[in-house]
Short mmCIF file of C-alpha atoms in Angstrom, two decimals:
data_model
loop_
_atom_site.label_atom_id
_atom_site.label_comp_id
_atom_site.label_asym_id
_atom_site.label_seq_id
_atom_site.Cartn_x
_atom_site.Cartn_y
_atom_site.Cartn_z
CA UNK A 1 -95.71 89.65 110.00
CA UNK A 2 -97.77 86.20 110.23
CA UNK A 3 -94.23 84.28 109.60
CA UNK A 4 -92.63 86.59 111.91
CA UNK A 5 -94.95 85.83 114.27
CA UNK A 6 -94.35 82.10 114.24
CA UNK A 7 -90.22 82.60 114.28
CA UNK A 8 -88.59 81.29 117.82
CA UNK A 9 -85.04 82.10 117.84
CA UNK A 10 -82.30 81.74 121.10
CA UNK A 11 -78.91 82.26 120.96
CA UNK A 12 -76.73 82.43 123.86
CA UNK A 13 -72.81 82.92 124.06
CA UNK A 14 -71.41 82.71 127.75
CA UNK A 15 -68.62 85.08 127.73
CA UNK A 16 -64.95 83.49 126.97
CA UNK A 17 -63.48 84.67 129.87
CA UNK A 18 -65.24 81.93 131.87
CA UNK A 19 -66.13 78.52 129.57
CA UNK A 20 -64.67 79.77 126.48
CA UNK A 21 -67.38 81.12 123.40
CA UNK A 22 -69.95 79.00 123.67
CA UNK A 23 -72.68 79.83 121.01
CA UNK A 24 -76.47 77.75 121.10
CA UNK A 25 -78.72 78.15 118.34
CA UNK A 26 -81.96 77.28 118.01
CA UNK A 27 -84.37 78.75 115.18
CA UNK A 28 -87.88 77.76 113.18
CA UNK A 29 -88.86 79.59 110.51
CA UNK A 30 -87.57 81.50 107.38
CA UNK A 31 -84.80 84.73 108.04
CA UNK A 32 -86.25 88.15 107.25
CA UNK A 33 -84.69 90.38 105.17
CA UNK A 34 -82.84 92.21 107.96
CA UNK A 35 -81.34 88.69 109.22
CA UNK A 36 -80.28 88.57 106.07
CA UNK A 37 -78.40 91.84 105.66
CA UNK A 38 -77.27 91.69 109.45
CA UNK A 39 -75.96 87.84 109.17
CA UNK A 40 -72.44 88.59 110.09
CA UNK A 41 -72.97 91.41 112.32
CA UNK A 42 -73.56 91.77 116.53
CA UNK A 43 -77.06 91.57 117.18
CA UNK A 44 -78.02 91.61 121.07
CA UNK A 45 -81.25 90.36 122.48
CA UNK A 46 -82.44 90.34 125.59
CA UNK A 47 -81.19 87.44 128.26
CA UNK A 48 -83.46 84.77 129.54
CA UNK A 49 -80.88 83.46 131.90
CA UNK A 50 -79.14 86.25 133.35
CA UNK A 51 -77.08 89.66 132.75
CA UNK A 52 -73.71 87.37 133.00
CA UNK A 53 -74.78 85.64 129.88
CA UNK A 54 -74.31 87.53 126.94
CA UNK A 55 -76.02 86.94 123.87
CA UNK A 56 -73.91 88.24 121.33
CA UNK A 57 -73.05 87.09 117.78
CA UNK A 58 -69.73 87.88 117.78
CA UNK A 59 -66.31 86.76 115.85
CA UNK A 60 -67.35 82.98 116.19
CA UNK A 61 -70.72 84.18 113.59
CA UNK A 62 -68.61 86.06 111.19
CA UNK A 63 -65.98 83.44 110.97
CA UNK A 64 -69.09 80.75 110.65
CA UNK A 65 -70.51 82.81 107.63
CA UNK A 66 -67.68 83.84 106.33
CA UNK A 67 -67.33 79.83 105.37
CA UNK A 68 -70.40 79.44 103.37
CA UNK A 69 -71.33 81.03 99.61
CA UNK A 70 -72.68 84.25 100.08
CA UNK A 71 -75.71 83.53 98.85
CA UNK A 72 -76.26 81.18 101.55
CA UNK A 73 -74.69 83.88 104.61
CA UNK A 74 -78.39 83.76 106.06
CA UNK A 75 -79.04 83.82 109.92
CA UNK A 76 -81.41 80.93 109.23
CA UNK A 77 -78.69 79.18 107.09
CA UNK A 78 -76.08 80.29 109.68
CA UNK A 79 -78.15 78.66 112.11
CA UNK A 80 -79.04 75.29 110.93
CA UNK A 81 -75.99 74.31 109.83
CA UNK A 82 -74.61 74.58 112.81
CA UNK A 83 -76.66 71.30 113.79
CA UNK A 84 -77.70 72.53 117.24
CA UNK A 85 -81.30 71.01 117.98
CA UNK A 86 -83.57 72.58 120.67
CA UNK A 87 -82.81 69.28 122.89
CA UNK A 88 -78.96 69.96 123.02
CA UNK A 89 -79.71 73.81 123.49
CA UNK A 90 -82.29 73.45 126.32
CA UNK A 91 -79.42 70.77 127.92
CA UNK A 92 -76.40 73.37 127.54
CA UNK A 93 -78.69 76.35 128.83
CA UNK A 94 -79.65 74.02 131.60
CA UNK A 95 -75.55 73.79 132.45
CA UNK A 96 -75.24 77.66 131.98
CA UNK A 97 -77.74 78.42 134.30
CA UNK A 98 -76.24 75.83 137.00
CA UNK A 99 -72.83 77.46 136.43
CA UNK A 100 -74.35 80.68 136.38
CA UNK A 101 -75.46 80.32 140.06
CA UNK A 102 -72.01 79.57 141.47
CA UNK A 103 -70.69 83.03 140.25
CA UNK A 104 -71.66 84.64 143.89
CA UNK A 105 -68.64 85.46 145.62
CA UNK A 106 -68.46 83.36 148.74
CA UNK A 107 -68.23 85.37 151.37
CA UNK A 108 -64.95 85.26 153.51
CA UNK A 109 -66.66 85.31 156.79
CA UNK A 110 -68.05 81.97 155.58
CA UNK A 111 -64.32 80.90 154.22
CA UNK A 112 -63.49 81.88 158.11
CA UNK A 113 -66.01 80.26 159.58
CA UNK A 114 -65.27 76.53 157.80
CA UNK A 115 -61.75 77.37 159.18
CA UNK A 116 -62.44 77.90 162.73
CA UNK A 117 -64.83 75.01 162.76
CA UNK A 118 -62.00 72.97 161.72
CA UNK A 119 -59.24 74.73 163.96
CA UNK A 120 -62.36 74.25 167.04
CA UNK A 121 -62.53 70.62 166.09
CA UNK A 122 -58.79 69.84 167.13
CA UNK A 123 -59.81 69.55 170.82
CA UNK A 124 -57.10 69.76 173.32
CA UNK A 125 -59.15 71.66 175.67
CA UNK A 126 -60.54 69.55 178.66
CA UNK A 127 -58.25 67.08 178.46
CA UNK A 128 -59.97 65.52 175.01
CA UNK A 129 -56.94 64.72 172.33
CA UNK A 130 -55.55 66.81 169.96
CA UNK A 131 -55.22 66.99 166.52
CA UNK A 132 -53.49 70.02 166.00
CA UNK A 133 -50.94 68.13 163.57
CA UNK A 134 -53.30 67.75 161.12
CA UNK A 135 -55.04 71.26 161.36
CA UNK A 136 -51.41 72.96 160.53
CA UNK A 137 -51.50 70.59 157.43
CA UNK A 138 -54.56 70.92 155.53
CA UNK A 139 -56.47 74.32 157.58
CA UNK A 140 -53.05 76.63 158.16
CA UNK A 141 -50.37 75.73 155.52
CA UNK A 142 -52.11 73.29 153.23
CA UNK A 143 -50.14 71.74 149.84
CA UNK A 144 -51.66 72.81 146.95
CA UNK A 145 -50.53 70.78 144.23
CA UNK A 146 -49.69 67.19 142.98
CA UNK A 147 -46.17 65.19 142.67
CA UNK A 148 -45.15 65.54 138.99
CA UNK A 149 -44.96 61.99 137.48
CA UNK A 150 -41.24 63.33 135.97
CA UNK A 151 -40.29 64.74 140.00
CA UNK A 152 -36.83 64.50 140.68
CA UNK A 153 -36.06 60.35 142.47
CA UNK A 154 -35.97 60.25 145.89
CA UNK A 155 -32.87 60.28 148.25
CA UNK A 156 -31.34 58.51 150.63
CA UNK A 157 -32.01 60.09 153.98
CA UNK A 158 -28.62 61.00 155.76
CA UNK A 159 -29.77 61.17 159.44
CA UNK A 160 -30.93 58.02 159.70
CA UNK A 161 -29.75 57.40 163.03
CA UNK A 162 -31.64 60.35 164.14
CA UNK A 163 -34.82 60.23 162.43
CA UNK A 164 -36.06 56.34 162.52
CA UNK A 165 -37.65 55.84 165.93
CA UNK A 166 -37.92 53.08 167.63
CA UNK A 167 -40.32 50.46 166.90
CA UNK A 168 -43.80 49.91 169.28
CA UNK A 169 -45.66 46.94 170.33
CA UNK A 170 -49.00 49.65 170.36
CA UNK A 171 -51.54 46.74 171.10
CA UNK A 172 -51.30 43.14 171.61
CA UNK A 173 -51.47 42.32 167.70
CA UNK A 174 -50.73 45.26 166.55
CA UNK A 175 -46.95 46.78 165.94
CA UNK A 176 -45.95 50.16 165.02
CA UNK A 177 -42.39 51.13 163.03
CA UNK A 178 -41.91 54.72 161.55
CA UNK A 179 -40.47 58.14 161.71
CA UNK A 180 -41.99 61.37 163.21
CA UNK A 181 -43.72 61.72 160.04
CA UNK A 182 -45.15 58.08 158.82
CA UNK A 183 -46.10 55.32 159.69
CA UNK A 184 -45.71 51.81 158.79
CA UNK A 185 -48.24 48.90 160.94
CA UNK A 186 -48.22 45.93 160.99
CA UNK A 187 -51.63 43.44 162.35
CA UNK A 188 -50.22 40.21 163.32
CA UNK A 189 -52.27 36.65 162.90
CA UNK A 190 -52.07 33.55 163.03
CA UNK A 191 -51.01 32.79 159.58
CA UNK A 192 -49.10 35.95 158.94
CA UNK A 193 -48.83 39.22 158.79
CA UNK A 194 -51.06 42.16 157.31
CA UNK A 195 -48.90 45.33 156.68
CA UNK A 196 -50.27 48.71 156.08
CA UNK A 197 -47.98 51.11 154.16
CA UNK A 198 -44.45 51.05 153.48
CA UNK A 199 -42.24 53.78 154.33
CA UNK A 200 -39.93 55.28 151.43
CA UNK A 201 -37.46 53.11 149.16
CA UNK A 202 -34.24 54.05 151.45
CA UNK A 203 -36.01 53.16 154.74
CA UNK A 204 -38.14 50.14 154.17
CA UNK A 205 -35.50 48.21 154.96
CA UNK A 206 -34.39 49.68 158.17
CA UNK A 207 -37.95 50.94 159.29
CA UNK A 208 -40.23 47.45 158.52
CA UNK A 209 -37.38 44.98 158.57
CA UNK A 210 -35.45 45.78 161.09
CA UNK A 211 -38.22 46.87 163.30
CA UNK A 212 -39.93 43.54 162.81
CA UNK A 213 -36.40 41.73 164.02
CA UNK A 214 -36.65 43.45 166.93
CA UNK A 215 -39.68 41.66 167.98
CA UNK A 216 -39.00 38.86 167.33
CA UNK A 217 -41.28 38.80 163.86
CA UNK A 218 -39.96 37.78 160.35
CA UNK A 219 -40.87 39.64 157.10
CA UNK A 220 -40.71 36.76 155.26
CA UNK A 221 -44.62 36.16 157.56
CA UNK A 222 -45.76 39.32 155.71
CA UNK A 223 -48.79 38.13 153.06
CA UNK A 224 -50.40 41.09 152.32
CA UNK A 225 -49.08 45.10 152.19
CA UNK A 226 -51.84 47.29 151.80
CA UNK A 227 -50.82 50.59 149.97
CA UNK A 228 -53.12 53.54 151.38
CA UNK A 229 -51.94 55.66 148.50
CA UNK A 230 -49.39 55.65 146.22
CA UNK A 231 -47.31 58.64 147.38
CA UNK A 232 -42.96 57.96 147.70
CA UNK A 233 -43.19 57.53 151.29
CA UNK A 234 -45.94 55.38 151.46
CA UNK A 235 -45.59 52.41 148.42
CA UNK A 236 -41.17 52.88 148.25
CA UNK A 237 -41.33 49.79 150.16
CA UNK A 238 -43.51 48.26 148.04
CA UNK A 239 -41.01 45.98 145.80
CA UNK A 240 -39.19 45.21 148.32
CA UNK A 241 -41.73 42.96 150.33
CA UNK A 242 -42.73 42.35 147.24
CA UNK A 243 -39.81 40.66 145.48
CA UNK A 244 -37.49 39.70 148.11
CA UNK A 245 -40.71 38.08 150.74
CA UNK A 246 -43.51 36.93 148.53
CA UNK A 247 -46.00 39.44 149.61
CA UNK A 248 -48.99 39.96 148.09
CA UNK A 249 -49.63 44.08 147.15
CA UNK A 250 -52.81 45.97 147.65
CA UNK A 251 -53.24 49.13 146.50
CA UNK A 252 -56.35 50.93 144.49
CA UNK A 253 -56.53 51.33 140.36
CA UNK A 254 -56.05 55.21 140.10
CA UNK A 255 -53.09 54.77 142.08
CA UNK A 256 -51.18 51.50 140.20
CA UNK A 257 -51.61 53.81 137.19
CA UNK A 258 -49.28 56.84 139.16
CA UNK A 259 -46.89 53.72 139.96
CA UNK A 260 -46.88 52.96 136.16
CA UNK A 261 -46.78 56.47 135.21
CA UNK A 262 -44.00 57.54 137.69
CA UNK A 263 -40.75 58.96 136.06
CA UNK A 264 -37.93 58.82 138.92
CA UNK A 265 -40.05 58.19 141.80
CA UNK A 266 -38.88 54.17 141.74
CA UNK A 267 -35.29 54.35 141.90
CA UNK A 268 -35.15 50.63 142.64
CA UNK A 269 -37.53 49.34 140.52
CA UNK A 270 -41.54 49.40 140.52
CA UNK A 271 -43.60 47.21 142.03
CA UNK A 272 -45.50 45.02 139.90
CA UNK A 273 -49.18 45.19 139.43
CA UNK A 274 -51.11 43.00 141.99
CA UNK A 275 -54.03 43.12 143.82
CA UNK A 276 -56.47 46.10 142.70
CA UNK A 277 -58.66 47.11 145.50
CA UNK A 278 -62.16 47.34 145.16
CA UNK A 279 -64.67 49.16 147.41
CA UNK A 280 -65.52 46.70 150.15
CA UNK A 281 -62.82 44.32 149.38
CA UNK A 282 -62.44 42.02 152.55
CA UNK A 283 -58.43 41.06 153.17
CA UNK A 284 -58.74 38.09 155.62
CA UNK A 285 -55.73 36.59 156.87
CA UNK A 286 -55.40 33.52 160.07
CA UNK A 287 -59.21 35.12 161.07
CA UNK A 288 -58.62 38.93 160.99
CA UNK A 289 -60.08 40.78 158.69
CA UNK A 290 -59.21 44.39 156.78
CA UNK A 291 -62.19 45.98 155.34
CA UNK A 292 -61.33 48.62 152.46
CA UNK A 293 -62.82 51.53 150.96
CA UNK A 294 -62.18 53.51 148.20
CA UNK A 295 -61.56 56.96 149.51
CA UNK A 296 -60.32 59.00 146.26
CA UNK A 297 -58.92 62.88 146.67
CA UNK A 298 -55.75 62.57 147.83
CA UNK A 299 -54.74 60.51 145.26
CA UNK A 300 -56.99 58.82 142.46
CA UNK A 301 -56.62 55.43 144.44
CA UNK A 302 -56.50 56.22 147.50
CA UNK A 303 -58.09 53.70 149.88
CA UNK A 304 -59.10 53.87 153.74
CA UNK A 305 -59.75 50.45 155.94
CA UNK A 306 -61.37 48.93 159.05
CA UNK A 307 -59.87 46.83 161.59
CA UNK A 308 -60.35 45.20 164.64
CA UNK A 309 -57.26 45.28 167.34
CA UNK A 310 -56.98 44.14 170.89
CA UNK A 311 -55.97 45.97 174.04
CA UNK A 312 -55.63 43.37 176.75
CA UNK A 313 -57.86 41.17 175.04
CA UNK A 314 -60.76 43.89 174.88
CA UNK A 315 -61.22 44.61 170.87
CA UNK A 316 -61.42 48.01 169.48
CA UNK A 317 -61.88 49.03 166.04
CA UNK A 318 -59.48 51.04 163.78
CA UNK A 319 -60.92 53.55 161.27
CA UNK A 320 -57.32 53.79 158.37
CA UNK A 321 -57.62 57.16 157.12
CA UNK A 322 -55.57 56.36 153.41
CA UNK A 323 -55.22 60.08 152.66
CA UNK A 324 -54.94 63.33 153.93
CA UNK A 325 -53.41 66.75 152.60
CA UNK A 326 -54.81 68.53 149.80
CA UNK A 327 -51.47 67.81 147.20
CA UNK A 328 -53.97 67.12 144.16
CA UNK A 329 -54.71 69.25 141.40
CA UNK A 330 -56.12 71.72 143.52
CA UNK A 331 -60.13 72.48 141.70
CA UNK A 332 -63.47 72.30 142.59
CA UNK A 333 -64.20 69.18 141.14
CA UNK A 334 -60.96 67.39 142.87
CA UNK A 335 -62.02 69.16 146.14
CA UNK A 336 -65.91 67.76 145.94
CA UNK A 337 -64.44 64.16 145.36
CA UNK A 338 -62.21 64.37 148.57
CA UNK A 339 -65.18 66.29 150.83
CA UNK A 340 -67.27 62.94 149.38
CA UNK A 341 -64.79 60.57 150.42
CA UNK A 342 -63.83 62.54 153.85
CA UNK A 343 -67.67 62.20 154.62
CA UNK A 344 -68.65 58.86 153.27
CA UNK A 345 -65.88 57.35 155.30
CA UNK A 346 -66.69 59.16 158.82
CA UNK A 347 -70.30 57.72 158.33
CA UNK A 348 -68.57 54.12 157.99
CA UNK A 349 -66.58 54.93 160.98
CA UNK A 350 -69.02 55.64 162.93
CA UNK A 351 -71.13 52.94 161.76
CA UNK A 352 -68.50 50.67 163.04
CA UNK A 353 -67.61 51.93 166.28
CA UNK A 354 -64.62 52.80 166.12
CA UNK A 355 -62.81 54.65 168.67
CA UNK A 356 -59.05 54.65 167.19
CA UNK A 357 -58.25 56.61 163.72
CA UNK A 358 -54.87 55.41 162.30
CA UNK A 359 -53.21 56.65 159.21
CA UNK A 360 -49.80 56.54 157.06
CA UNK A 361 -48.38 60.24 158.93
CA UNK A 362 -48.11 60.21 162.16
CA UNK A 363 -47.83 63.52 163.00
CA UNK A 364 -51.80 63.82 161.89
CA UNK A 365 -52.78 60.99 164.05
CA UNK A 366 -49.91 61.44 167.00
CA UNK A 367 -49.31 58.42 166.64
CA UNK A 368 -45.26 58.38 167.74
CA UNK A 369 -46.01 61.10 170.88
CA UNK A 370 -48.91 58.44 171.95
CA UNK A 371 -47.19 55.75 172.11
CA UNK A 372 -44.80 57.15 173.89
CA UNK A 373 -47.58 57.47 176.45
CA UNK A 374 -47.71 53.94 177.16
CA UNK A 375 -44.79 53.56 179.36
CA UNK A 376 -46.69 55.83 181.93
CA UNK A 377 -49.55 54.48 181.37
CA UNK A 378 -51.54 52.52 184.62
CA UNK A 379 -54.10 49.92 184.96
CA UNK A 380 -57.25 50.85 184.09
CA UNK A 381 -56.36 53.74 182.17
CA UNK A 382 -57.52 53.90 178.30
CA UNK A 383 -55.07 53.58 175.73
CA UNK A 384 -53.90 56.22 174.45
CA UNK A 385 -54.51 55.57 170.94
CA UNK A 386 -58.28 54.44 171.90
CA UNK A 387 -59.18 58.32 171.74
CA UNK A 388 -63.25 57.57 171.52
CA UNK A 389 -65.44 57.86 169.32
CA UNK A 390 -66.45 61.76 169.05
CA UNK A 391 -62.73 62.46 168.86
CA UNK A 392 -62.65 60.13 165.43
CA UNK A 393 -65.50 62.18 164.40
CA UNK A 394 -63.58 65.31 164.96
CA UNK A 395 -61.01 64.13 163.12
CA UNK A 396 -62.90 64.10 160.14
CA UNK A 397 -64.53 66.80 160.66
CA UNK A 398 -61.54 69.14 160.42
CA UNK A 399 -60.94 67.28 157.08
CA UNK A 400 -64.17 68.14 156.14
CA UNK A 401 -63.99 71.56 156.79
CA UNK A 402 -60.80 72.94 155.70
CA UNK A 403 -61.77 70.82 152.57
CA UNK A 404 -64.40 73.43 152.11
CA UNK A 405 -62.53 76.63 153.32
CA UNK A 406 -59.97 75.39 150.83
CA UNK A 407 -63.08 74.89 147.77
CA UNK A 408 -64.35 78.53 148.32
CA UNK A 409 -61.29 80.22 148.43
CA UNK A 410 -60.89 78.47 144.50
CA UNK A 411 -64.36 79.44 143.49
CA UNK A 412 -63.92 82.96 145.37
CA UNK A 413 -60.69 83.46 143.36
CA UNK A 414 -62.79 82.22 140.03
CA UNK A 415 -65.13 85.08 140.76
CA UNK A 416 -62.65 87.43 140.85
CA UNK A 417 -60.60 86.42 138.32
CA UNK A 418 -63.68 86.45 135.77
CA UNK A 419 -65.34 89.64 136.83
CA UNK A 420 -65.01 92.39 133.81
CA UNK A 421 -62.21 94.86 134.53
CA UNK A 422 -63.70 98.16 135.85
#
């Protein structure tokens, strides 16, 4: 009874349906004779962590025990050679438990509710700017996946003519060339030219050098191409100004690996490995200057900037937003890294003022229907791309909250799928 007494035993298996069998012994003290007639069998105890963590000695025992003499098939034996010590135990309950405490359903009202915060946040009403490009991307039909590395190459587009819109002189050192859908800019100095994203590999070459031509601006003046994220219709241009002009390419680590890892996606040949970008990383060029920041989610590398531009002479800043929809491996983890970005970013935004949010799709930003504006626009009026400072903010927000409606519908279709069948 005495050594009894003494004995501490805890064993915990969290069922396999959720982490897989995951068994945690710890035990002081010699095995009665019971423990050593029940060994291999299922012995329950009661739970100190909760009802959804079983402890059973199931299969995973037997087939333990069934590897040692039989004159060895003790619990205590059992136990202590399966080198778990009470430090490594206490650390793996500690997980358990943490885990344990996400397995409440979220509730779909609050699903809902992150949604029409982030549908609210579009604006429109009152005359304040609109977002509602971005909203049906990420909060009503939102990607759900990556690009394969092995995806089938891209093609050449066969409406050319149609699609490619006419380049914009949107501020006085600052051009715009694109389609409906992205965006290529380009920050003029006075010793070159910064260029931010590329377009894909069959319309760099219209798109960026062509629309340079037509005002008046040579490619050959472009030193640095910043890569917001390494996506086909974003870096295809890369090689290009790369190989045939001498510029220097920017882009973050996570997302030269996808270049190098890339199957088809680089039908005319990769770019070559240049400048890594590094959180903070300064990109001066004839006394402008890019500030970047790493902003990973949409892609592993993804990378978001700050600029100053001038409208008329009056400077404005530019928060880049380097990535957007939610095509990543769609988890919790993946979503907590983009929510972190999403909100560490605003909070530099804000920081520095600014009052225009760019990006590499302009049909998040508006940036083709707002430029448009600028024909009609009359003295005194703002810009329409200076859209203030609370509508940045909203911008982010409605990342920031579909990012979460997105994260609890995964962790409400966990629940579910790990519930026991009734």
């Amino acid at each position: 009874m005495a050594a009894s007494a003494r004995r501490t035993s805890r064993r915990v298996i969290v069922p396999s349906n959720r982490f897989g069998l995951l068994v945690v012994f710890y035990d002081s003290g010699q095995p009665t004779a019971r423990e050593q007639t029940n060994a291999t069998s299922s012995i329950q105890v009661p739970s100190p962590l909760s009802s959804r963590a079983s402890i059973i000695c199931n299969q995973a025992c037997r087939r333990h025990a069934q590897t040692m003499p039989k004159t060895q098939r003790s619990r205590g034996n059992i136990m202590r050679t399966s080198k778990w010590n009470i430090t490594g135990a206490l650390a793996i309950l500690a997980f358990i438990s943490a885990a344990d405490a996400q397995t409440v359903r979220p509730a779909l009202d609050s699903i809902e509710a992150h949604l029409a915060a982030g549908k609210n946040a579009a604006g429109g009403r009152d005359d304040t700017p609109d977002f509602y490009g971005l909203v049906t991307a990420i909060c009503v039909a939102p990607l759900n996946a990556p690009p394969r590395p092995d995806a089938p190459a891209p093609t050449m587009n066969p409406n050319q003519a149609s699609t490619y819109l006419g380049p914009k002189k949107a501020f006085d050192d600052l051009y715009w060339m694109g389609t409906p859908s992205r965006s290529t800019w380009a920050l003029t100095t006075s010793d070159g030219i910064i260029l931010y994203d590329t377009q894909g590999v069959y319309d760099a070459e219209a798109v960026i050098v062509g629309g340079l031509k037509k005002f008046g601006l040579d490619a050959a003046k472009v030193k640095y191409v910043i890569v917001s994220h390494a996506h086909q219709n974003e870096v295809g241009g890369a090689k290009l100004m790369q190989e045939r002009y001498g510029a220097h390419i920017v882009m973050g680590a996570g997302d030269w690996d996808m270049v190098d890892q890339s199957v088809n996606g680089f039908p005319k040949g990769k770019p070559k490995r240049d400048i890594v970008a590094t959180d903070g990383m300064k990109i001066t060029l004839g006394g402008r200057t890019v500030t970047i920041y790493l902003t990973p989610g949409h892609t592993p590398g993804a990378i978001s900037g700050i600029f100053q531009v001038h409208d008329h002479g009056k400077p404005l800043t530019v928060a880049y937003s380097g990535g957007t929809e939610f095509n990543f491996v769609n988890d919790v983890p993946h979503f907590d890294t983009y929510l972190a970005s999403v909100r560490r970013f605003a909070a530099i935004a804000a920081a520095a003022g600014a009052t225009i949010i760019m990006g590499n799709q302009s049909q998040f930003d508006s940036a083709a229907p707002r430029l448009r504006m600028l024909a009609d626009r009359r003295p005194g009026e703002a810009h329409p791309l200076d859209v203030g400072a609370a509508a940045v903010a909203r911008y982010f927000k409605i990342e920031d909250e579909c990012a979460q409606a997105a994260r609890l519908k995964l962790l409400a279709q966990q629940h579910d799928f790990t519930q026991p069948r009734r």
